Short mmCIF file of C-alpha atoms and ligand atoms in Angstrom, two decimals:
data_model
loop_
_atom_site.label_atom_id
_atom_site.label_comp_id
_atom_site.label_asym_id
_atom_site.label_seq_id
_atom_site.Cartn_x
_atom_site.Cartn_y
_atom_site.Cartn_z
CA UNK X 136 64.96 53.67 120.46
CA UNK X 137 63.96 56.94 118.73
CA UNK X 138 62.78 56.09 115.09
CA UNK X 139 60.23 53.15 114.41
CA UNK X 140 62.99 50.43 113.25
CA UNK X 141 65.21 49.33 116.09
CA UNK X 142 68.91 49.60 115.55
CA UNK X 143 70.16 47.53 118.07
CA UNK X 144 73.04 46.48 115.78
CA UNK X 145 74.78 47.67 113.33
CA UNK X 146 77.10 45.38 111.32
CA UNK X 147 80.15 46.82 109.60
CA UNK X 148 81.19 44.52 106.98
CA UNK X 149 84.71 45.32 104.76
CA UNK X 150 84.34 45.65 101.07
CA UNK X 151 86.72 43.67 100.14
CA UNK X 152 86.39 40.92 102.67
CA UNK X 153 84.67 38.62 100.19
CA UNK X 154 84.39 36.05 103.17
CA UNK X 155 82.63 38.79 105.56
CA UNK X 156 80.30 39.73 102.40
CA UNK X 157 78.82 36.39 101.82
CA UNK X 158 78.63 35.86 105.65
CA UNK X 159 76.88 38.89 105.93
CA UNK X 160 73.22 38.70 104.88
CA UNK X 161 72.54 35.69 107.26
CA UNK X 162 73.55 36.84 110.25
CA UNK X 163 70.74 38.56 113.01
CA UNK X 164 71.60 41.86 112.82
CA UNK X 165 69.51 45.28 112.56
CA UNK X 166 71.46 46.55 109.84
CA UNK X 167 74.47 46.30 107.53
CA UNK X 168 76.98 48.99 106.67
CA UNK X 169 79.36 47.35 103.75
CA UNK X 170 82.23 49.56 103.85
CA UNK X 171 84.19 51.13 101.01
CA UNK X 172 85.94 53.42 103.12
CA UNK X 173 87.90 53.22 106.40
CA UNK X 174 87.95 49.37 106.03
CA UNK X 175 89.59 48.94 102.69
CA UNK X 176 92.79 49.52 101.50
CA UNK X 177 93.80 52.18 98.97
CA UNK X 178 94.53 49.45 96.54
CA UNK X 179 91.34 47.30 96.85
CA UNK X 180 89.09 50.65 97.08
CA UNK X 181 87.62 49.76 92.75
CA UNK X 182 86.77 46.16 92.96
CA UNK X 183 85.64 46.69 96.87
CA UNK X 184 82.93 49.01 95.15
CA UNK X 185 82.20 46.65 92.68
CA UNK X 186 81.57 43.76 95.13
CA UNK X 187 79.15 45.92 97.07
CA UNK X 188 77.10 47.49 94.82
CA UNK X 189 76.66 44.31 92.55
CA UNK X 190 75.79 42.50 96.17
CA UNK X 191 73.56 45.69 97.70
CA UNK X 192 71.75 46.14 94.14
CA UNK X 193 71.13 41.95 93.91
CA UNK X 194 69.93 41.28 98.04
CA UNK X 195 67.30 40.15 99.21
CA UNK X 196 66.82 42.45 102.36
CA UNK X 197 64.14 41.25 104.24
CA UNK X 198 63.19 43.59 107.09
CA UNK X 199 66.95 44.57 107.34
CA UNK X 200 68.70 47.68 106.78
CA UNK X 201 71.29 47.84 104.41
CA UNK X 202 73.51 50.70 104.39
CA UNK X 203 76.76 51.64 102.13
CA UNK X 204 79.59 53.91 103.30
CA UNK X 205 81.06 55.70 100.75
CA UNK X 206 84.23 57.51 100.95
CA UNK X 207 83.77 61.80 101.44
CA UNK X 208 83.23 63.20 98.68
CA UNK X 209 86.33 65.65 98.96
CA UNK X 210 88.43 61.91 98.42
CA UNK X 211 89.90 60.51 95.10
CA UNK X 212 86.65 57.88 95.60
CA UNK X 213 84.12 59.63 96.22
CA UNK X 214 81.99 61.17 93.49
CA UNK X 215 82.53 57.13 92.00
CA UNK X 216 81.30 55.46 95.14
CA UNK X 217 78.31 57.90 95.17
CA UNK X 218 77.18 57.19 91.35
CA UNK X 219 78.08 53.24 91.82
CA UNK X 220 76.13 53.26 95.61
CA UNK X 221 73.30 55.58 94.17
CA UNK X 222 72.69 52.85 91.35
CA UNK X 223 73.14 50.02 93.57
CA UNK X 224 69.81 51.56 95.70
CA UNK X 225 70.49 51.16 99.40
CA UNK X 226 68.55 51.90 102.13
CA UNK X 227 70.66 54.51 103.43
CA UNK X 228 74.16 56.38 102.51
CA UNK X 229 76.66 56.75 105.33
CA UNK X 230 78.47 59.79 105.13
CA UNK X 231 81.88 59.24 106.80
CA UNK X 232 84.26 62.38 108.15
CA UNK X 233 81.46 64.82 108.68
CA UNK X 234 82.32 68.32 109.65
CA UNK X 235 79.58 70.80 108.93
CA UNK X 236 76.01 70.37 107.83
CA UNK X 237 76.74 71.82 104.41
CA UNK X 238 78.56 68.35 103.88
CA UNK X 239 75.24 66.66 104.41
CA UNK X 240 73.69 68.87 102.53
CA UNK X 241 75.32 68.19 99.86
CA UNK X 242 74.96 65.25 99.53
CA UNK X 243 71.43 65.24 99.82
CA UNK X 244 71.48 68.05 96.97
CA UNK X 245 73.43 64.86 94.65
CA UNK X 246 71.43 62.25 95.81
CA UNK X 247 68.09 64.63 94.55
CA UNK X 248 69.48 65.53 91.15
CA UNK X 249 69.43 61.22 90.48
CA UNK X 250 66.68 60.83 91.63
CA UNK X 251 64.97 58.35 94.10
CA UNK X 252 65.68 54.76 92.63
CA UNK X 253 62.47 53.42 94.83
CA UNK X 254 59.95 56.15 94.45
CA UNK X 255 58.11 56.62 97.26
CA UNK X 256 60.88 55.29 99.70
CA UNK X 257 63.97 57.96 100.28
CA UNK X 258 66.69 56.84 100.61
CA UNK X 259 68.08 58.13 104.03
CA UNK X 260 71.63 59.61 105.13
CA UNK X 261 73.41 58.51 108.28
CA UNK X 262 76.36 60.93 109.50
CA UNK X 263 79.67 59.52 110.61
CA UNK X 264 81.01 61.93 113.63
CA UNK X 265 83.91 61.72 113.73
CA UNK X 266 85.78 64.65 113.43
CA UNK X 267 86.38 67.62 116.11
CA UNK X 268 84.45 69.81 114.46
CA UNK X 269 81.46 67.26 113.97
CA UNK X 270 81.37 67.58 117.96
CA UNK X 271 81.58 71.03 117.33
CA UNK X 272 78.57 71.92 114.81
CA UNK X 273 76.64 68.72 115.98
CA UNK X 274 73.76 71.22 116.65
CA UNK X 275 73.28 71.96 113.14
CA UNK X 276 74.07 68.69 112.09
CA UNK X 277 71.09 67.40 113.83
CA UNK X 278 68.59 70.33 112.89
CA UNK X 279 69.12 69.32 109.07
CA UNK X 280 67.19 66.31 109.91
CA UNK X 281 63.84 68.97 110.23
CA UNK X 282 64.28 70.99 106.80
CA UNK X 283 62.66 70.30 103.89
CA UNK X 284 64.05 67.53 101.89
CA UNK X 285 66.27 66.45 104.38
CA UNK X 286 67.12 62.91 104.55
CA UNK X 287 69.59 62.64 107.73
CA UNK X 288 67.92 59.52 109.63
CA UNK X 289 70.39 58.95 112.20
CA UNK X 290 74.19 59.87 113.43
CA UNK X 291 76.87 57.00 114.19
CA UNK X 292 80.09 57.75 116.41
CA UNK X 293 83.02 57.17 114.62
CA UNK X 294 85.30 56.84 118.06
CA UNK X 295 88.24 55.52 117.08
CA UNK X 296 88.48 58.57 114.27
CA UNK X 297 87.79 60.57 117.12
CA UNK X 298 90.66 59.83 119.24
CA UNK X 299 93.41 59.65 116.61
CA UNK X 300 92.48 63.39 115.58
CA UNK X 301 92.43 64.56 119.04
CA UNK X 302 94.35 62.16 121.25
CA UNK X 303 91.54 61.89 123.57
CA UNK X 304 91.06 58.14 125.14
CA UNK X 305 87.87 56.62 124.67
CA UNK X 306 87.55 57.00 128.59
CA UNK X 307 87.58 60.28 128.41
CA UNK X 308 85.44 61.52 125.43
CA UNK X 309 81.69 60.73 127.29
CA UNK X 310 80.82 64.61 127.99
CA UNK X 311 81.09 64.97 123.83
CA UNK X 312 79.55 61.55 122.64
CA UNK X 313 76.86 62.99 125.59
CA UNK X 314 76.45 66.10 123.79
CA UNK X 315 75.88 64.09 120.78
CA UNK X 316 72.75 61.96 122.44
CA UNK X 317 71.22 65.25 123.42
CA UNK X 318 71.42 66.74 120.24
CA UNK X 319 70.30 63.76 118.09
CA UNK X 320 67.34 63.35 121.15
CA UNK X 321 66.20 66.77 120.38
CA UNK X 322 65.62 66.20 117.09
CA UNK X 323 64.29 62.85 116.79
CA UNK X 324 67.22 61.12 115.32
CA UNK X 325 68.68 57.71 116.28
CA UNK X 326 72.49 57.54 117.53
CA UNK X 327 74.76 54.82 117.46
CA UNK X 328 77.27 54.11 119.15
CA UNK X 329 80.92 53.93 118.38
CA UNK X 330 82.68 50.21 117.83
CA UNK X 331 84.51 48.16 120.50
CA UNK X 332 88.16 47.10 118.94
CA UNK X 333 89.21 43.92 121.24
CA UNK X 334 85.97 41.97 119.44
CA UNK X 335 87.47 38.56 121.53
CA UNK X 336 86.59 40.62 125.23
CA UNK X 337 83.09 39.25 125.56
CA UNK X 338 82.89 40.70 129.05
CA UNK X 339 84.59 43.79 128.28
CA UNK X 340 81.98 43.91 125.42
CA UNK X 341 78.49 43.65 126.84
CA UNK X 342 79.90 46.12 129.55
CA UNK X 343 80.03 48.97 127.33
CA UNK X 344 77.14 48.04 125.48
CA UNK X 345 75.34 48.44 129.02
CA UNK X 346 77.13 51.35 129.31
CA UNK X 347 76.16 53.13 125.47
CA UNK X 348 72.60 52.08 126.43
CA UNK X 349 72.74 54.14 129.49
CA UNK X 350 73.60 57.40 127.96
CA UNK X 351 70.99 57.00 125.82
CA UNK X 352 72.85 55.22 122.64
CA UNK X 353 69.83 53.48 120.32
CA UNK X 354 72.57 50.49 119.31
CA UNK X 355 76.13 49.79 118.78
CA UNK X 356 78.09 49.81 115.58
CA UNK X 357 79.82 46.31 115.37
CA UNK X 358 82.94 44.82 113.27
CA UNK X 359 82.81 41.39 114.24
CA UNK X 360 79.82 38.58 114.65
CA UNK X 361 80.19 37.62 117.85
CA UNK X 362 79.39 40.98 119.04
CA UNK X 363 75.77 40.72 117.46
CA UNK X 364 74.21 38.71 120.38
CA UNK X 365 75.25 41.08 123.07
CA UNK X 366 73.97 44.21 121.27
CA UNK X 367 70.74 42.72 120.48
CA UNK X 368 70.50 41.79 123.99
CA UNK X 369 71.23 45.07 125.27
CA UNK X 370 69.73 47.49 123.37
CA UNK X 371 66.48 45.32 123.57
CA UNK X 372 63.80 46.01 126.30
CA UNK X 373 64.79 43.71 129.40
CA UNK X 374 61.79 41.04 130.60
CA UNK X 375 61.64 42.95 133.72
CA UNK X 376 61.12 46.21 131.70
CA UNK X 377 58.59 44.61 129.42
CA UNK X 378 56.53 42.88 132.33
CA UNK X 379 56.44 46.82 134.24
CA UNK X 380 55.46 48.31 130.68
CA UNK X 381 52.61 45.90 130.60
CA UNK X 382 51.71 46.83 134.03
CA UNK X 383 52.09 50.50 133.19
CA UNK X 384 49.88 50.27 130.33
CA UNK X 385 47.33 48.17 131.94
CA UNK X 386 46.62 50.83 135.17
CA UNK X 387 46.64 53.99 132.32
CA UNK X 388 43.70 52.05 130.50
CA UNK X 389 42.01 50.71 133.83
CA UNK X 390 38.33 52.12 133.23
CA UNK X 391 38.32 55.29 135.65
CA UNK X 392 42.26 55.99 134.73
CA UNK X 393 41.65 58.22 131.40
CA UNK X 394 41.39 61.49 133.48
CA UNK X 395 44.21 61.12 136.04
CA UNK X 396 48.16 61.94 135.11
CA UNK X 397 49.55 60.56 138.54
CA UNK X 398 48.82 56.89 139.70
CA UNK X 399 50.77 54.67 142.22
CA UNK X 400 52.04 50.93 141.59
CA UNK X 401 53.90 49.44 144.35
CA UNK X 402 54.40 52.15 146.45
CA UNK X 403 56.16 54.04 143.21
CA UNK X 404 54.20 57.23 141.39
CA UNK X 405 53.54 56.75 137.89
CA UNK X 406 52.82 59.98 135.78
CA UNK X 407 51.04 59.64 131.89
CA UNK X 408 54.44 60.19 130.76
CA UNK X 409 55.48 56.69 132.16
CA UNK X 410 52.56 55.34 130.47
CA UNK X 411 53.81 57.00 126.98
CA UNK X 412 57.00 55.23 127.39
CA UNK X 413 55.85 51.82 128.52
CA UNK X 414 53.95 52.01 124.92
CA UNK X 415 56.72 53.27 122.93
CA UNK X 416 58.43 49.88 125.23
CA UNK X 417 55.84 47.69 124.32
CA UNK X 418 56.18 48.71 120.23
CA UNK X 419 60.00 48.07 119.69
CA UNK X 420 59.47 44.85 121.48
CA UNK X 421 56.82 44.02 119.22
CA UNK X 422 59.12 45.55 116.46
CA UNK X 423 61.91 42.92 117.19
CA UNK X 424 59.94 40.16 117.48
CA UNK X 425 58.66 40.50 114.14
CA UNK X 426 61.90 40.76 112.99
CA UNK X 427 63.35 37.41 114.32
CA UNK X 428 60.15 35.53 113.59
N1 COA A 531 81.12 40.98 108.88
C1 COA A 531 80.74 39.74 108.46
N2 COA A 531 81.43 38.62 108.72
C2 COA A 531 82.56 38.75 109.44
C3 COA A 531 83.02 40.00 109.90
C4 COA A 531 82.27 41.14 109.60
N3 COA A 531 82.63 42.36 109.99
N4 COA A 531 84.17 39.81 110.60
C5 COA A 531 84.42 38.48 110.56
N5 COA A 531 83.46 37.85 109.87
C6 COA A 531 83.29 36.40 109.62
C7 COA A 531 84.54 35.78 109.01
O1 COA A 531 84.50 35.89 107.61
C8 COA A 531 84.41 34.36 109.51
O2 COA A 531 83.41 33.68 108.78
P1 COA A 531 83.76 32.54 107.69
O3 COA A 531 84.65 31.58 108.41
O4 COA A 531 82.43 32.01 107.30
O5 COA A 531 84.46 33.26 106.61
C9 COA A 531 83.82 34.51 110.89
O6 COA A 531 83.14 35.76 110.86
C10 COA A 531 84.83 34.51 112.00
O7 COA A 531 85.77 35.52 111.74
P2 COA A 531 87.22 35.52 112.41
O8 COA A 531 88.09 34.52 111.75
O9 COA A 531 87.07 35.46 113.88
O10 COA A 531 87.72 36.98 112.08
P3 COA A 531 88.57 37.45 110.84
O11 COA A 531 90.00 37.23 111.15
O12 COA A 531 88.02 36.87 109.58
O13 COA A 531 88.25 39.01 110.84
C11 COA A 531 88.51 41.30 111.43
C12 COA A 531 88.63 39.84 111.92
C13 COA A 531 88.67 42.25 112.61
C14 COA A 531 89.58 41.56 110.38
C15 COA A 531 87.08 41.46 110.82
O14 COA A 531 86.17 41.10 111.80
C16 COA A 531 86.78 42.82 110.26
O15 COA A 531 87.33 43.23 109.26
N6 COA A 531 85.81 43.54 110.87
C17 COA A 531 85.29 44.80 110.35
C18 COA A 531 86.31 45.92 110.46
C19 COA A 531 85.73 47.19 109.91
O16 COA A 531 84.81 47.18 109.14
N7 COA A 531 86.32 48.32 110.29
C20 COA A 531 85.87 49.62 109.83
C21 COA A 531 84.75 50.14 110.61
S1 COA A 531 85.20 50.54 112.25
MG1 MG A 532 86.00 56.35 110.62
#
C-alpha cells in the first residue's frame, strides 16, 4: 500500500452491461472503474457513456472510489467521453493506451481548463500501461506524479493489451511489470495489477494475487465479482503480519527504546525501519476496517 486509501480491488464494470452497473455499487470493493472503452463495443460506445455518467454523477459513493475510463483522446470517443466524464465528477479519470507522459499531460492540461467540479478535491488521473512504449518511458510517466499540478495518483497494468501488441505471454512479462513497481515505488504512486481472464479458476486466482502482492502490486484490477474476496484478502495485512506489527510497534515505544535503531524479538533484529513499516501496517488495517464497518 503506497497512498493512504487501500486499493486492494479494483472493479472493472462494462458500460453497457446495465446488469453489471446496477450490481456494481453494492458490492465490497476498493474501487470502481465503469468502462467506456476496451469493454464496450463500437456500437454501444454513446448510450454506454450516457449510462455512466448519469450513474457516476447520481451515486452515492461512500468511502469508495469511483473511477471512469474514457477512451484516448486520439479515438473517435474521446474528447466526448472527457466533457460527458468531466461533468459527471468522478473521483479519478483512467487514461487507457498510455505512451508518453505528454499524453498525461494533456489531459491534465483539459481537465484544468474545466475546472475542478469539487473544489478543493482534484480529481486524480490513473494511467493504463499498456503499450510497449508505456514500459518504455514508464520513468517519466511516474515523475509527472511530482510536478506542479500534476494529478497522476496511481498506474494500472493493462496485461492483456500488453501481450497482444507484443506477443509476450503473461509468464513472461514479470522483469517489465517489475520495472513498473520500481518506478511507481520511487515516486510514491500506487500500482495495480493487471486482470486474471479465466474469472471461474478460484485457485488459479488467489495464486496470482499472492503472486502480484509479492512484487510489490498495491491490488488487482478485477472483471468479475467473485474475484473481489480473494483480492481483498490478499492485498490486506495477514493476522500474523498484524499481530508482529503490534509487537513491532510496542518494543519501538517501550520506555528506554526512543534512542536505539536496532532491537531483537525472538532471536530476529529489528531496525526503526521495521518499526516505520509495522505503523504504516497497522494504518491500512485500520483503513480497511473502517471501510467495511
Ligand atoms: N461488474 C459488476 N457486476 C458483474 C460484473 C462486473 N464486472 N461481471 C459480472 N457481474 C454480475 C452479473 O451481472 C451477475 O449479476 P446479476 O445476476 O445480478 O446480474 C453476476 O455478477 C454473475 O455474473 P455471471 O453471470 O457469472 O457473469 P456474466 O456472464 O454476466 O459476465 C463477463 C461475465 C466476463 C462478461 C463480465 O464479468 C464482464 O464483462 N466483466 C468485465 C470485463 C471488462 O470490463 N473488461 C475490460 C477490462 S479488462
Ligand atoms: Mg486495455
Amino acid at each position: 500500500m503506497n497512498g493512504p486509501k487501500p486499493l486492494r480491488s479494483i472493479l472493472y464494470v462494462p458500460g453497457d452491461n446495465e446488469r453489471a452497473m446496477n450490481k456494481a455499487p453494492g458490492l465490497p470493493v476498493d474501487a470502481i472503474i465503469y468502462d467506456l472503452e476496451d469493454a464496450v463495443a463500437p456500437a454501444s460506445k454513446l448510450s454506454a457513456r450516457a449510462r455512466v455518467c448519469n450513474a457516476v454523477a447520481g451515486i452515492d459513493r461512500g468511502q469508495r472510489v469511483t473511477a471512469i475510463r474514457i477512451n484516448d483522446l486520439a479515438s473517435n470517443e474521446g474528447a466526448d467521453d472527457l466533457q460527458a466524464a468531466l461533468a459527471a465528477a468522478p473521483d479519478v479519470l483512467v487514461l487507457p493506451k498510455v505512451q508518453t507522459v505528454q499524453d498525461i499531460e494533456q489531459l491534465g492540461v483539459r481537465i484544468k481548463a474545466f475546472g475542478d467540479a469539487k473544489p478543493g478535491r482534484e480529481l486524480e488521473i490513473w494511467a493504463m500501461i499498456e503499450t510497449p512504449k508505456a514500459v518504455l518511458n514508464i520513468k517519466e510517466i511516474v515523475q509527472c506524479s511530482h510536478t506542479t499540478g500534476a494529478r497522476l495518483g496511481a498506474v494500472l497494468m493493462g496485461t492483456n493489451d500488453l501481450a497482444r501488441a507484443t506477443g509476450v505471454t503473461l509468464d513472461m512479462m514479470s522483469p517489465w511489470l517489475m520495472d513498473c513497481v520500481l518506478a511507481a515505488k520511487a515516486y510514491g504512486l500506487a500500482i495495480i495489477d493487471g486482470v486474471y481472464n479465466n474469472y471461474s479458476d478460484q485457485k488459479a486466482f488467489v495464486a496470482v494475487c499472492e503472486q502480484g502482492r509479492d512484487m510489490g502490486f498495491d491490488g488487482k484490477t478485477l472483471i468479475h465479482p467473485s474475484q473481489i474476496a480473494s483480492a481483498n484478502r490478499v492485498f490486506a495485512p495477514s493476522k500474523e503480519q498484524l499481530q508482529e506489527a503490534l509487537e513491532v510497534v510496542a518494543l519501538f515505544e517501550r520506555e528506554g527504546h526512543e534512542k536505539l535503531n536496532v532491537l531483537e524479538i525472538d532471536g530476529r533484529m529489528v531496525e526503526r525501519l521495521h518499526y516505520l513499516m509495522a505503523q504504516k501496517t497497522l494504518k491500512t488495517a485500520d483503513l480497511i476496517k473502517e471501510r467495511t464497518e
